[in-house]
PDB file of C-alpha atoms in Angstrom:
ATOM      1  CA  LYS A   1      -0.013  -0.026  -0.059  1.00 62.00           C
ATOM      2  CA  ASN A   2       1.403   3.347  -1.016  1.00 81.00           C
ATOM      3  CA  GLU A   3       0.833   6.336   1.341  1.00 89.00           C
ATOM      4  CA  VAL A   4       1.007   8.569  -1.727  1.00 94.00           C
ATOM      5  CA  GLU A   5      -0.833   7.995  -5.053  1.00 95.00           C
ATOM      6  CA  GLN A   6      -0.297  10.040  -8.212  1.00 96.00           C
ATOM      7  CA  SER A   7      -2.232  10.171 -11.337  1.00 96.00           C
ATOM      8  CA  PRO A   8      -1.780   9.984 -14.246  1.00 97.00           C
ATOM      9  CA  GLN A   9       1.453   7.823 -14.287  1.00 95.00           C
ATOM     10  CA  ASN A  10       2.271   9.042 -17.845  1.00 96.00           C
ATOM     11  CA  LEU A  11       0.916  12.177 -19.716  1.00 97.00           C
ATOM     12  CA  THR A  12       1.691  13.402 -23.150  1.00 97.00           C
ATOM     13  CA  ALA A  13       0.627  16.962 -24.088  1.00 97.00           C
ATOM     14  CA  GLN A  14       0.988  19.243 -27.035  1.00 97.00           C
ATOM     15  CA  GLU A  15       2.894  22.497 -26.450  1.00 97.00           C
ATOM     16  CA  GLY A  16       0.708  25.166 -25.006  1.00 97.00           C
ATOM     17  CA  GLU A  17      -1.834  22.752 -23.305  1.00 97.00           C
ATOM     18  CA  PHE A  18      -2.860  23.243 -19.663  1.00 98.00           C
ATOM     19  CA  ILE A  19      -1.629  20.155 -17.617  1.00 97.00           C
ATOM     20  CA  THR A  20      -2.978  18.905 -14.352  1.00 98.00           C
ATOM     21  CA  ILE A  21      -1.099  16.174 -12.155  1.00 98.00           C
ATOM     22  CA  ASN A  22      -2.988  14.856  -9.116  1.00 98.00           C
ATOM     23  CA  CYS A  23      -1.668  13.542  -5.754  1.00 98.00           C
ATOM     24  CA  SER A  24      -3.756  11.822  -3.061  1.00 97.00           C
ATOM     25  CA  TYR A  25      -2.320  10.734   0.357  1.00 96.00           C
ATOM     26  CA  SER A  26      -3.474   8.591   3.178  1.00 94.00           C
ATOM     27  CA  VAL A  27      -1.463   9.805   6.134  1.00 90.00           C
ATOM     28  CA  GLY A  28      -1.610  12.891   8.364  1.00 91.00           C
ATOM     29  CA  ILE A  29       0.834  15.422   7.085  1.00 92.00           C
ATOM     30  CA  SER A  30       2.539  18.634   8.168  1.00 89.00           C
ATOM     31  CA  ALA A  31       3.492  19.591   4.641  1.00 91.00           C
ATOM     32  CA  LEU A  32       3.390  18.487   0.944  1.00 93.00           C
ATOM     33  CA  HIS A  33       6.216  19.063  -1.497  1.00 93.00           C
ATOM     34  CA  TRP A  34       6.097  18.820  -5.344  1.00 95.00           C
ATOM     35  CA  LEU A  35       9.472  17.695  -6.988  1.00 95.00           C
ATOM     36  CA  GLN A  36      10.648  17.719 -10.491  1.00 96.00           C
ATOM     37  CA  GLN A  37      13.119  15.120 -11.696  1.00 95.00           C
ATOM     38  CA  HIS A  38      14.673  15.771 -15.216  1.00 90.00           C
ATOM     39  CA  PRO A  39      15.820  13.086 -17.581  1.00 83.00           C
ATOM     40  CA  GLY A  40      19.351  13.572 -16.212  1.00 79.00           C
ATOM     41  CA  GLY A  41      18.140  12.382 -12.893  1.00 79.00           C
ATOM     42  CA  GLY A  42      18.399  15.493 -10.801  1.00 89.00           C
ATOM     43  CA  ILE A  43      15.709  16.143  -8.349  1.00 92.00           C
ATOM     44  CA  VAL A  44      14.700  19.642  -7.453  1.00 91.00           C
ATOM     45  CA  SER A  45      11.969  21.036  -5.093  1.00 89.00           C
ATOM     46  CA  LEU A  46       9.199  23.048  -6.793  1.00 91.00           C
ATOM     47  CA  PHE A  47       6.782  23.938  -4.103  1.00 87.00           C
ATOM     48  CA  MET A  48       6.054  23.286  -0.413  1.00 90.00           C
ATOM     49  CA  LEU A  49       2.324  23.450   0.716  1.00 91.00           C
ATOM     50  CA  SER A  50       0.727  23.272   4.105  1.00 90.00           C
ATOM     51  CA  SER A  51      -2.597  24.910   2.851  1.00 91.00           C
ATOM     52  CA  GLY A  52      -4.134  26.707  -0.055  1.00 92.00           C
ATOM     53  CA  LYS A  53      -2.305  27.540  -3.258  1.00 95.00           C
ATOM     54  CA  LYS A  54       1.077  28.649  -4.479  1.00 94.00           C
ATOM     55  CA  LYS A  55       2.140  30.019  -7.805  1.00 94.00           C
ATOM     56  CA  HIS A  56       5.572  30.213  -9.464  1.00 91.00           C
ATOM     57  CA  GLY A  57       5.596  31.268 -13.008  1.00 95.00           C
ATOM     58  CA  ARG A  58       3.450  28.913 -14.997  1.00 96.00           C
ATOM     59  CA  LEU A  59       3.276  26.391 -12.240  1.00 96.00           C
ATOM     60  CA  ILE A  60       0.424  26.415  -9.728  1.00 97.00           C
ATOM     61  CA  ALA A  61       0.035  24.016  -6.730  1.00 97.00           C
ATOM     62  CA  THR A  62      -3.043  23.547  -4.630  1.00 97.00           C
ATOM     63  CA  ILE A  63      -3.808  21.454  -1.591  1.00 97.00           C
ATOM     64  CA  ASN A  64      -7.074  20.365   0.041  1.00 96.00           C
ATOM     65  CA  ILE A  65      -6.153  19.109   3.543  1.00 93.00           C
ATOM     66  CA  GLN A  66      -9.605  17.833   4.254  1.00 94.00           C
ATOM     67  CA  GLU A  67      -9.763  15.718   1.123  1.00 95.00           C
ATOM     68  CA  LYS A  68      -5.981  14.801   1.423  1.00 96.00           C
ATOM     69  CA  HIS A  69      -5.424  15.879  -2.127  1.00 97.00           C
ATOM     70  CA  SER A  70      -3.080  18.122  -4.078  1.00 98.00           C
ATOM     71  CA  SER A  71      -2.905  19.165  -7.704  1.00 98.00           C
ATOM     72  CA  LEU A  72       0.042  20.519  -9.828  1.00 98.00           C
ATOM     73  CA  HIS A  73      -0.967  22.705 -12.756  1.00 98.00           C
ATOM     74  CA  ILE A  74       1.144  23.745 -15.656  1.00 97.00           C
ATOM     75  CA  THR A  75      -0.041  26.575 -17.886  1.00 96.00           C
ATOM     76  CA  ALA A  76       0.964  26.985 -21.424  1.00 96.00           C
ATOM     77  CA  SER A  77       3.134  24.009 -21.274  1.00 97.00           C
ATOM     78  CA  HIS A  78       6.540  23.775 -23.061  1.00 96.00           C
ATOM     79  CA  PRO A  79       8.705  20.973 -24.116  1.00 96.00           C
ATOM     80  CA  ARG A  80      11.315  22.019 -21.369  1.00 94.00           C
ATOM     81  CA  ASP A  81       8.524  21.097 -18.862  1.00 96.00           C
ATOM     82  CA  SER A  82       9.091  17.469 -19.887  1.00 96.00           C
ATOM     83  CA  ALA A  83      10.258  15.666 -16.689  1.00 96.00           C
ATOM     84  CA  VAL A  84       8.921  13.468 -13.950  1.00 96.00           C
ATOM     85  CA  TYR A  85       6.880  15.218 -11.267  1.00 97.00           C
ATOM     86  CA  ILE A  86       6.873  13.725  -7.883  1.00 96.00           C
ATOM     87  CA  CYS A  87       4.535  14.305  -4.880  1.00 96.00           C
ATOM     88  CA  ALA A  88       6.013  13.991  -1.437  1.00 93.00           C
ATOM     89  CA  VAL A  89       4.339  14.271   1.920  1.00 92.00           C
ATOM     90  CA  VAL A  90       5.890  14.769   5.262  1.00 88.00           C
ATOM     91  CA  SER A  91       4.177  12.814   8.021  1.00 86.00           C
ATOM     92  CA  ASN A  92       2.954  14.839  11.068  1.00 87.00           C
ATOM     93  CA  THR A  93       4.437  11.978  13.189  1.00 81.00           C
ATOM     94  CA  GLY A  94       8.074  12.723  12.510  1.00 69.00           C
ATOM     95  CA  ASN A  95      10.279  14.052   9.803  1.00 67.00           C
ATOM     96  CA  GLN A  96       9.873  11.178   7.366  1.00 77.00           C
ATOM     97  CA  PHE A  97       8.892  11.749   3.740  1.00 84.00           C
ATOM     98  CA  TYR A  98       6.732   9.501   1.552  1.00 89.00           C
ATOM     99  CA  PHE A  99       6.846   9.709  -2.158  1.00 91.00           C
ATOM    100  CA  GLY A 100       4.580   9.034  -4.954  1.00 93.00           C
ATOM    101  CA  THR A 101       5.837   7.036  -7.890  1.00 92.00           C
ATOM    102  CA  GLY A 102       5.860  10.084 -10.172  1.00 94.00           C
ATOM    103  CA  THR A 103       4.039  11.390 -13.275  1.00 96.00           C
ATOM    104  CA  SER A 104       6.104  11.261 -16.418  1.00 95.00           C
ATOM    105  CA  LEU A 105       5.277  14.318 -18.570  1.00 97.00           C
ATOM    106  CA  THR A 106       6.176  14.624 -22.254  1.00 97.00           C
ATOM    107  CA  VAL A 107       5.400  17.841 -23.954  1.00 97.00           C
ATOM    108  CA  ILE A 108       5.551  17.732 -27.731  1.00 97.00           C
ATOM    109  CA  PRO A 109       6.296  20.738 -29.781  1.00 95.00           C
TER     110      PRO A 109
ATOM    111  CA  ASP B   1      22.351  25.036  -5.426  1.00 55.00           C
ATOM    112  CA  ALA B   2      22.605  23.425  -2.138  1.00 64.00           C
ATOM    113  CA  GLY B   3      26.041  21.956  -1.376  1.00 91.00           C
ATOM    114  CA  ILE B   4      25.500  18.231  -1.508  1.00 96.00           C
ATOM    115  CA  THR B   5      27.580  15.707  -3.371  1.00 96.00           C
ATOM    116  CA  GLN B   6      27.598  12.013  -3.599  1.00 97.00           C
ATOM    117  CA  SER B   7      30.464   9.689  -4.462  1.00 97.00           C
ATOM    118  CA  PRO B   8      30.949   7.583  -6.409  1.00 97.00           C
ATOM    119  CA  ARG B   9      28.487   8.648  -9.096  1.00 96.00           C
ATOM    120  CA  HIS B  10      28.569   5.246 -10.749  1.00 97.00           C
ATOM    121  CA  LYS B  11      29.746   1.948  -9.473  1.00 97.00           C
ATOM    122  CA  VAL B  12      29.730  -1.636 -10.760  1.00 98.00           C
ATOM    123  CA  THR B  13      30.499  -4.346  -8.284  1.00 97.00           C
ATOM    124  CA  GLU B  14      29.997  -8.190  -7.678  1.00 97.00           C
ATOM    125  CA  THR B  15      27.700  -9.906  -5.376  1.00 97.00           C
ATOM    126  CA  GLY B  16      29.010 -10.359  -1.959  1.00 97.00           C
ATOM    127  CA  THR B  17      31.398  -7.461  -1.944  1.00 96.00           C
ATOM    128  CA  PRO B  18      31.076  -4.613   0.533  1.00 96.00           C
ATOM    129  CA  VAL B  19      30.141  -1.135  -0.973  1.00 97.00           C
ATOM    130  CA  THR B  20      30.237   2.179   0.737  1.00 98.00           C
ATOM    131  CA  LEU B  21      28.459   5.368  -0.718  1.00 98.00           C
ATOM    132  CA  ARG B  22      29.353   8.822   0.617  1.00 98.00           C
ATOM    133  CA  CYS B  23      27.019  11.861   0.866  1.00 98.00           C
ATOM    134  CA  HIS B  24      28.812  15.071   1.753  1.00 98.00           C
ATOM    135  CA  GLN B  25      27.132  18.448   2.504  1.00 97.00           C
ATOM    136  CA  THR B  26      28.415  21.925   3.090  1.00 96.00           C
ATOM    137  CA  GLU B  27      25.159  23.314   4.421  1.00 92.00           C
ATOM    138  CA  ASN B  28      25.396  22.284   8.063  1.00 92.00           C
ATOM    139  CA  HIS B  29      21.885  20.797   7.818  1.00 93.00           C
ATOM    140  CA  ARG B  30      20.686  18.635  10.587  1.00 92.00           C
ATOM    141  CA  TYR B  31      18.797  15.978   8.706  1.00 92.00           C
ATOM    142  CA  MET B  32      20.324  13.670   6.089  1.00 95.00           C
ATOM    143  CA  TYR B  33      18.611  10.848   4.315  1.00 95.00           C
ATOM    144  CA  TRP B  34      19.429   7.919   2.013  1.00 97.00           C
ATOM    145  CA  TYR B  35      16.839   6.819  -0.559  1.00 96.00           C
ATOM    146  CA  ARG B  36      16.841   4.232  -3.367  1.00 96.00           C
ATOM    147  CA  GLN B  37      14.816   4.783  -6.511  1.00 94.00           C
ATOM    148  CA  ASP B  38      13.713   1.954  -8.608  1.00 93.00           C
ATOM    149  CA  PRO B  39      11.182   1.651 -11.643  1.00 87.00           C
ATOM    150  CA  GLY B  40       7.648   1.279 -10.467  1.00 83.00           C
ATOM    151  CA  HIS B  41       8.459   2.613  -7.002  1.00 85.00           C
ATOM    152  CA  GLY B  42       8.676   6.054  -5.483  1.00 81.00           C
ATOM    153  CA  LEU B  43      11.836   7.063  -3.648  1.00 89.00           C
ATOM    154  CA  ARG B  44      12.059   4.835  -0.673  1.00 92.00           C
ATOM    155  CA  LEU B  45      13.715   5.602   2.506  1.00 92.00           C
ATOM    156  CA  ILE B  46      16.592   3.425   3.567  1.00 96.00           C
ATOM    157  CA  HIS B  47      18.023   5.358   6.595  1.00 95.00           C
ATOM    158  CA  TYR B  48      18.052   8.823   7.911  1.00 93.00           C
ATOM    159  CA  SER B  49      19.995  10.833  10.413  1.00 95.00           C
ATOM    160  CA  TYR B  50      18.837  13.669  12.711  1.00 91.00           C
ATOM    161  CA  GLY B  51      22.235  14.476  13.993  1.00 92.00           C
ATOM    162  CA  VAL B  52      25.861  13.276  14.479  1.00 94.00           C
ATOM    163  CA  LYS B  53      25.809   9.568  15.588  1.00 93.00           C
ATOM    164  CA  ASP B  54      21.832   9.728  15.514  1.00 94.00           C
ATOM    165  CA  THR B  55      20.366   7.568  12.948  1.00 95.00           C
ATOM    166  CA  ASP B  56      17.199   5.603  12.297  1.00 92.00           C
ATOM    167  CA  LYS B  57      15.842   2.989   9.937  1.00 92.00           C
ATOM    168  CA  GLY B  58      13.586   3.600   7.076  1.00 90.00           C
ATOM    169  CA  GLU B  59      11.170   1.280   5.245  1.00 87.00           C
ATOM    170  CA  VAL B  60      13.970  -0.623   3.294  1.00 94.00           C
ATOM    171  CA  SER B  61      16.802  -0.798   5.646  1.00 95.00           C
ATOM    172  CA  ASP B  62      17.475  -4.541   5.551  1.00 96.00           C
ATOM    173  CA  GLY B  63      20.975  -5.156   4.125  1.00 96.00           C
ATOM    174  CA  TYR B  64      22.186  -1.587   4.715  1.00 98.00           C
ATOM    175  CA  SER B  65      23.919   0.249   7.498  1.00 97.00           C
ATOM    176  CA  VAL B  66      24.858   3.896   7.918  1.00 98.00           C
ATOM    177  CA  SER B  67      27.061   6.126   9.937  1.00 97.00           C
ATOM    178  CA  ARG B  68      27.434   9.703  10.672  1.00 97.00           C
ATOM    179  CA  SER B  69      30.367  10.821  12.553  1.00 96.00           C
ATOM    180  CA  LYS B  70      30.510  14.244  11.302  1.00 96.00           C
ATOM    181  CA  THR B  71      27.658  16.737  10.502  1.00 96.00           C
ATOM    182  CA  GLU B  72      28.851  16.923   6.896  1.00 97.00           C
ATOM    183  CA  ASP B  73      29.068  13.217   6.027  1.00 97.00           C
ATOM    184  CA  PHE B  74      26.510  10.360   5.895  1.00 98.00           C
ATOM    185  CA  LEU B  75      27.822   6.981   4.676  1.00 98.00           C
ATOM    186  CA  LEU B  76      25.667   4.178   3.369  1.00 98.00           C
ATOM    187  CA  THR B  77      27.197   0.741   3.555  1.00 98.00           C
ATOM    188  CA  LEU B  78      26.207  -2.451   1.843  1.00 97.00           C
ATOM    189  CA  GLU B  79      27.953  -5.069   3.840  1.00 93.00           C
ATOM    190  CA  SER B  80      27.408  -7.818   1.183  1.00 96.00           C
ATOM    191  CA  ALA B  81      25.892  -6.538  -1.955  1.00 97.00           C
ATOM    192  CA  THR B  82      23.254  -8.423  -3.646  1.00 97.00           C
ATOM    193  CA  SER B  83      21.710  -7.982  -7.186  1.00 97.00           C
ATOM    194  CA  SER B  84      18.498  -6.735  -5.514  1.00 96.00           C
ATOM    195  CA  GLN B  85      20.459  -3.688  -4.411  1.00 98.00           C
ATOM    196  CA  THR B  86      21.048  -2.654  -7.885  1.00 97.00           C
ATOM    197  CA  SER B  87      19.496   0.736  -7.960  1.00 97.00           C
ATOM    198  CA  VAL B  88      19.989   4.485  -8.021  1.00 96.00           C
ATOM    199  CA  TYR B  89      20.763   5.957  -4.540  1.00 97.00           C
ATOM    200  CA  PHE B  90      19.880   9.508  -3.583  1.00 97.00           C
ATOM    201  CA  CYS B  91      21.183  11.316  -0.683  1.00 97.00           C
ATOM    202  CA  ALA B  92      19.118  14.324   0.652  1.00 95.00           C
ATOM    203  CA  ILE B  93      19.566  16.924   3.265  1.00 94.00           C
ATOM    204  CA  MET B  94      17.059  19.063   5.041  1.00 88.00           C
ATOM    205  CA  GLY B  95      17.293  22.089   7.477  1.00 82.00           C
ATOM    206  CA  ASP B  96      13.698  23.033   7.653  1.00 79.00           C
ATOM    207  CA  LEU B  97      10.864  20.725   6.614  1.00 71.00           C
ATOM    208  CA  TYR B  98       8.886  23.680   5.369  1.00 73.00           C
ATOM    209  CA  ILE B  99      11.761  24.446   2.916  1.00 76.00           C
ATOM    210  CA  GLY B 100      12.109  20.762   1.967  1.00 80.00           C
ATOM    211  CA  GLN B 101      14.889  18.525   0.996  1.00 86.00           C
ATOM    212  CA  PHE B 102      17.774  19.099  -1.263  1.00 91.00           C
ATOM    213  CA  PHE B 103      18.887  16.115  -3.346  1.00 94.00           C
ATOM    214  CA  GLY B 104      22.323  14.891  -4.365  1.00 96.00           C
ATOM    215  CA  PRO B 105      22.938  13.877  -7.937  1.00 95.00           C
ATOM    216  CA  GLY B 106      22.429  10.290  -7.291  1.00 96.00           C
ATOM    217  CA  THR B 107      24.723   7.134  -7.412  1.00 97.00           C
ATOM    218  CA  ARG B 108      23.994   4.431  -9.824  1.00 96.00           C
ATOM    219  CA  LEU B 109      24.983   1.195  -8.405  1.00 98.00           C
ATOM    220  CA  THR B 110      24.986  -2.111 -10.400  1.00 97.00           C
ATOM    221  CA  VAL B 111      25.437  -5.385  -8.515  1.00 97.00           C
ATOM    222  CA  LEU B 112      26.398  -8.177 -10.913  1.00 96.00           C
TER     223      LEU B 112
END
């Protein structure tokens, strides 16, 4: 059983499309992070959320604590957005992180 | 970029040999983590450290040990490598959970 589930697993979009990636979790959390892993393998943090919504450029992340759900949106997608997007939650019982299996996004020019 | 490095970056070894992976940070962060990443699985925690000489097991700790004798270094040891330990290993550091983790570049380990 995974504490964190992401959907879809794979996503192909045309350049310019609006993209949504979903994350559901089953544990109590103190924070949720969205990460990006590029084909070269490096992992970087995009957002930390504990409530509400955050925006950074074309990326928007939302979280609904009651429903235990978060979404990552990409507006006006671009081929350079092609990467694996990973949802991670921090349990509220300690400093352990639980990770989703990732959503592989390919944006076609 | 956060100052975190891993060595070696690639390693091929044989079943039964000992292997040590090193994670080094220059950020003086308290928390350090070792994860493995395999197809079909998310990042899975092997061990983590919350201070010098303070470590704890993660969900996939069998076959691995760790040591942290200095704030900046966190070592992961496979005492006797097995083919099931072929994976990509990531180290991460964290100072504040609301900022999140910074990841090292990863080590690709192949056990033949």
